[in-house]
Short mmCIF file of C-alpha atoms in Angstrom, two decimals:
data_model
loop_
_atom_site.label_atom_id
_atom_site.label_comp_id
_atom_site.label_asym_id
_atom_site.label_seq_id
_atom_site.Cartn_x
_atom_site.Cartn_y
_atom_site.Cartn_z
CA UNK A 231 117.36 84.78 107.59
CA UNK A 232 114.48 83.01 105.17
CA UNK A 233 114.14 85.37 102.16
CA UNK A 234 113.76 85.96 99.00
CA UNK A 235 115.50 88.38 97.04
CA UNK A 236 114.67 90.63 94.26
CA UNK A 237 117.02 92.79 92.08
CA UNK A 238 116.77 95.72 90.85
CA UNK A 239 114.52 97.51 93.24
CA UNK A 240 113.93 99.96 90.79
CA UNK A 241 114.12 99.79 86.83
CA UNK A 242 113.61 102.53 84.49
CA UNK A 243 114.02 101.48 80.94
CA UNK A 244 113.26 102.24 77.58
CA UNK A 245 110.97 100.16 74.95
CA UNK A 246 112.48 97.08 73.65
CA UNK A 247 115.61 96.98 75.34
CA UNK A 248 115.83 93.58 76.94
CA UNK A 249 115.67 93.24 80.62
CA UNK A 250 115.65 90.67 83.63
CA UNK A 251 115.06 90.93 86.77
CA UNK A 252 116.38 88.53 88.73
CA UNK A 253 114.93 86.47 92.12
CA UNK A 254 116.65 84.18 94.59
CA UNK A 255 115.33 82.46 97.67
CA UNK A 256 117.41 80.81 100.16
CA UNK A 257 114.31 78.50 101.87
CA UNK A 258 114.93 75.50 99.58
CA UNK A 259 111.61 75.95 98.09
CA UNK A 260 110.22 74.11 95.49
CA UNK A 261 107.59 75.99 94.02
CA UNK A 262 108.56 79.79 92.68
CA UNK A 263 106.13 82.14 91.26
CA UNK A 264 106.01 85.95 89.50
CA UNK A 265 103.54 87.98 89.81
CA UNK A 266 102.89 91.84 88.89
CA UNK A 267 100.80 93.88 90.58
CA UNK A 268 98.40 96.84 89.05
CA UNK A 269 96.51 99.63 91.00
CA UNK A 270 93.23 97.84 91.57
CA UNK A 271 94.24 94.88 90.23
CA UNK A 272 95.41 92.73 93.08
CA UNK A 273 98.21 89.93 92.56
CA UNK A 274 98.38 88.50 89.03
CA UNK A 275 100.65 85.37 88.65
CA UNK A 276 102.81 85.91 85.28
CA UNK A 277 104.75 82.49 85.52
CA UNK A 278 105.35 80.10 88.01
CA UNK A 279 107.42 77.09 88.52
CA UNK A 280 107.26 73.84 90.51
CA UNK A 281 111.12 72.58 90.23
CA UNK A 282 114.20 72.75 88.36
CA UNK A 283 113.23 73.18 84.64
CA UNK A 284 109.84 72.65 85.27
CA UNK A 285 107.83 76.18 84.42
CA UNK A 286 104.18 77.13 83.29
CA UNK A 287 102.04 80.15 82.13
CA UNK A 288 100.03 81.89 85.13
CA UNK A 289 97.47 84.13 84.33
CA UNK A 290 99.51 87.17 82.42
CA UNK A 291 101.98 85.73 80.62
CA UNK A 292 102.41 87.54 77.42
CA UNK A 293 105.41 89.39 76.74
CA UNK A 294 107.41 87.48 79.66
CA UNK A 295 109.76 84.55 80.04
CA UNK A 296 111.25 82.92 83.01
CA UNK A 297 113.86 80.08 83.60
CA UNK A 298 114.60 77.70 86.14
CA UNK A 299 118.08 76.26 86.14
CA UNK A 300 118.48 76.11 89.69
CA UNK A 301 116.08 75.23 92.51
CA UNK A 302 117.26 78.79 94.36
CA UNK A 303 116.77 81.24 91.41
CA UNK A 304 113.81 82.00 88.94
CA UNK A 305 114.84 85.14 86.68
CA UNK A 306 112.02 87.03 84.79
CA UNK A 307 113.15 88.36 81.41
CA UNK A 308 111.11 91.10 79.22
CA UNK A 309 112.51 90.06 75.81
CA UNK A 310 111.29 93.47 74.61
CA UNK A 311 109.40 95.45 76.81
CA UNK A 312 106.76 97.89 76.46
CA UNK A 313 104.96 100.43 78.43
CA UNK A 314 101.97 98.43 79.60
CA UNK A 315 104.25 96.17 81.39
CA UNK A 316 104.97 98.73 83.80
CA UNK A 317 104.37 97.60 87.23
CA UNK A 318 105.31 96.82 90.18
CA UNK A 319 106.30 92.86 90.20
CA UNK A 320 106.93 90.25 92.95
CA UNK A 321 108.84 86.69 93.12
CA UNK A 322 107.48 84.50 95.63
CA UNK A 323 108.56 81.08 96.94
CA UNK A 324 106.78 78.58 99.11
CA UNK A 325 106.68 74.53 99.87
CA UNK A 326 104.25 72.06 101.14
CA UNK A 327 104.28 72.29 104.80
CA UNK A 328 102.52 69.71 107.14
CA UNK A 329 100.78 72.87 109.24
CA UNK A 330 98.99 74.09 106.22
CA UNK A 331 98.13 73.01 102.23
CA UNK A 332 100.82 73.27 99.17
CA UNK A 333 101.33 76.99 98.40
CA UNK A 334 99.49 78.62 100.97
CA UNK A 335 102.27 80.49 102.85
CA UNK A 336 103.75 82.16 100.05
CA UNK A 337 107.33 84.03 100.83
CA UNK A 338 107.31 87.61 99.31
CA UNK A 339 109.67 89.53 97.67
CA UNK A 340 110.35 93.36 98.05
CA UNK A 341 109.03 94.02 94.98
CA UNK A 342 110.52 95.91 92.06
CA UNK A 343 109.07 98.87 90.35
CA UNK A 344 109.41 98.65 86.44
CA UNK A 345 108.41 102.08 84.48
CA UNK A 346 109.07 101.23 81.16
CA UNK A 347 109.22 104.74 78.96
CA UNK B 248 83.72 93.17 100.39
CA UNK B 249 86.12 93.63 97.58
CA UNK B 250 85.03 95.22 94.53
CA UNK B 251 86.40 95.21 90.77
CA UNK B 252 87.82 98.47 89.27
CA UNK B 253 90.22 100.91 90.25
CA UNK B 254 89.10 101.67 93.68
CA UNK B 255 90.00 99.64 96.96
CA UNK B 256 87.77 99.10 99.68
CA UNK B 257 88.68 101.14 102.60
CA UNK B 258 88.19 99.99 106.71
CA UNK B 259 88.80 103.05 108.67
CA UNK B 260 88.77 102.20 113.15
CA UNK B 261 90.53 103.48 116.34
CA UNK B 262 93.13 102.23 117.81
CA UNK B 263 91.76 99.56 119.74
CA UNK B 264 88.72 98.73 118.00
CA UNK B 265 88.16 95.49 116.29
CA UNK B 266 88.35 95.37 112.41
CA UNK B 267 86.75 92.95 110.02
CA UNK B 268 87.64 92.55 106.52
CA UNK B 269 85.25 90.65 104.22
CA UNK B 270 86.11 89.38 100.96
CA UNK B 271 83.91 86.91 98.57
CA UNK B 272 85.67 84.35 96.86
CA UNK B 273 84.42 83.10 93.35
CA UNK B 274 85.88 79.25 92.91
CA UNK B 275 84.04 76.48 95.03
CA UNK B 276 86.73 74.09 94.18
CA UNK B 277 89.23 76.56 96.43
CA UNK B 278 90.62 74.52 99.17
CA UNK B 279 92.46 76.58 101.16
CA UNK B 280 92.00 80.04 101.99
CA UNK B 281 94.47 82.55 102.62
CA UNK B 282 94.59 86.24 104.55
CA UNK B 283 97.99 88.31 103.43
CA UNK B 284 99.06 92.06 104.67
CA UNK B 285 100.95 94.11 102.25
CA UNK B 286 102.60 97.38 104.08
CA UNK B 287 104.10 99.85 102.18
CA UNK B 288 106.97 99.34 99.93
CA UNK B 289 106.77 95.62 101.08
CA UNK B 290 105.80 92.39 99.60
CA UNK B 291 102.44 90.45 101.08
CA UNK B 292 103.20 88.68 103.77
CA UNK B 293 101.11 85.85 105.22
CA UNK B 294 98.80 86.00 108.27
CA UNK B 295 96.52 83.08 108.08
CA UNK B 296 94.73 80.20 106.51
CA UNK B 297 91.66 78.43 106.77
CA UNK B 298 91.12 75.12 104.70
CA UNK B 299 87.85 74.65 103.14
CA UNK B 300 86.62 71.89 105.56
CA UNK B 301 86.80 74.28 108.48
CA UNK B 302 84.69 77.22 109.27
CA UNK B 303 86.79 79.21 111.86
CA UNK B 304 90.31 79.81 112.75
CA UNK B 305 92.19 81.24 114.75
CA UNK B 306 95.98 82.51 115.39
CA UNK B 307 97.05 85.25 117.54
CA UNK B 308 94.89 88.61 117.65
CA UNK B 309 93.11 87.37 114.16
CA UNK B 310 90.65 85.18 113.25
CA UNK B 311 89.27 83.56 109.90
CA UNK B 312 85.32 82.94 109.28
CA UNK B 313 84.80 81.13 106.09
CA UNK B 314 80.87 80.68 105.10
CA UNK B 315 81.21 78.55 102.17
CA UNK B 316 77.11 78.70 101.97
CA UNK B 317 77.84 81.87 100.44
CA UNK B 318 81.00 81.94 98.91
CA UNK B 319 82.48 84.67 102.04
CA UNK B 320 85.62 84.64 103.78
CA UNK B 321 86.45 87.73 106.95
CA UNK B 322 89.16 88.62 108.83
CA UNK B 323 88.62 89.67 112.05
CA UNK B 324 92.09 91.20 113.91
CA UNK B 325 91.29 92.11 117.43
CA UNK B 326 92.05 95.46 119.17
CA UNK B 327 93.63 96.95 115.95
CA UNK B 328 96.95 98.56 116.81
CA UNK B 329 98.56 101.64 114.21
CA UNK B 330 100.69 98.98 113.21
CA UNK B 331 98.04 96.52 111.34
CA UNK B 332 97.46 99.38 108.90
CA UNK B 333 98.15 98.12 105.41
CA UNK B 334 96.51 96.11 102.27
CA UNK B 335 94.71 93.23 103.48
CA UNK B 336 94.14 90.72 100.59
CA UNK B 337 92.37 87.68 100.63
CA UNK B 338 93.49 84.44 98.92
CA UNK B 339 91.98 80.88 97.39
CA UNK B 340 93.91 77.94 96.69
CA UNK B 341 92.56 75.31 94.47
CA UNK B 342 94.67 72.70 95.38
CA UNK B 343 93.10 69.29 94.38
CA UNK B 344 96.03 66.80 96.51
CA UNK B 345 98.90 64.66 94.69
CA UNK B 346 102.11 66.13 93.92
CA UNK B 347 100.43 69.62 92.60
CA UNK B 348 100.71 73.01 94.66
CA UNK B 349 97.29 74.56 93.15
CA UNK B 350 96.49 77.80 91.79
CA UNK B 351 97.12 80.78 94.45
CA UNK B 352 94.52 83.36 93.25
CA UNK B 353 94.49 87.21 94.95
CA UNK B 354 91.63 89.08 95.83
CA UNK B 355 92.04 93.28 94.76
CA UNK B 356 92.24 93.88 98.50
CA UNK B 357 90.95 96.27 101.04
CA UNK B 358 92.83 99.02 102.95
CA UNK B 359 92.93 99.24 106.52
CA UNK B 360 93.66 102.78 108.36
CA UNK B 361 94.44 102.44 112.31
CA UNK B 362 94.12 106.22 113.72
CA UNK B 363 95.71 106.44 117.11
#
């Protein structure tokens, strides 16, 4: 089955203790993406990549870092994280697909809900 | 249409009845445009696109109206069934061709209810 895979599901965690969540999709996708989302906010991309080692700021990027040794996995790590980066945050994967443009169908994650305390 | 703050639009019908969900879009240079349905506890999931050199689309039970005259995309899901309740957010794509994948850019989304 196409997915993509988020884990944990569920964080609870204190300021400044270091943290990753990790992300894995087994659709050979190229393009990988992070993205939290805030009551009222919609979607906000935090970091997104377009291959192997290949990775660039989105729109919310402070206070996050991401990696991408291999084309299946794209980790998000809070170096030190603080209570205004609790959320609720999604990986997503997609390709370029000759039915529809470059990163339109976008393959969702379950999600996973960060309180940091 | 969907509005900035705290506060999500909210699309109340009957089972049965047709919905429409608007949403304006702010980047002319979008070229693709995207509708995605978030249940809950789930990720978005994608229901359609429309690209920007088209103004109507259709796939099964939904259909996508983009006016580009005035910067408005709609949804339009045909006799809504209790199971189409969920988020409903509208996407743009600025794709601009060669090897890039664009900018996927969310709307705040609107909330659809589908009483039986």
């Amino acid at each position: 089955e196409a997915q993509v895979t988020q884990n944990p599901r569920y964080l609870i965690t204190v300021t400044g203790k270091k943290l990753t969540v990790t992300c894995s999709q087994n659709m050979n996708h190229e393009y990988m993406s992070w993205y939290r989302q805030d009551p009222g906010l919609g979607l906000r991309q935090i970091y997104y990549s377009m291959n192997v080692e290949v990775t660039d700021k989105g729109d919310v990027p402070e206070g996050y870092k991401v990696s991408r040794k291999e084309k299946r996995n794209f980790p998000l790590i809070l170096e030190s994280p603080s209570p205004n980066q609790t959320s609720l945050y999604f990986c997503a994967s997609s390709s370029r697909s000759p039915d529809r443009g470059p990163n339109t169908e976008a393959f969702f994650g379950q999600g996973t809900r960060l309180t940091v305390v | 249409g969907e509005s900035v703050g705290l506060h999500l639009p909210t699309l109340s019908v009957q089972e049965g009845d047709n919905s429409i969900i608007n949403c304006a879009y702010s980047n002319s240079a979008s070229d693709y445009f995207i509708w995605y349905k978030q249940e809950s506890g789930k990720g978005p999931q994608f229901i359609i696109d429309i690209r920007s050199n088209m103004d109507k689309r259709q796939g099964q039970r939904v259909t996508v109206l983009l006016n580009k005259t005035v910067k408005h995309l709609s949804l339009q899901i045909a006799a809504t069934q209790p199971g189409d309740s969920a988020v409903y957010f509208c996407a743009e794509n600025d794709y601009a061709g060669g090897t890039s994948y664009g900018k996927l850019t969310f709307g705040q989304g609107t909330i659809l209810t589908v009483h039986p």
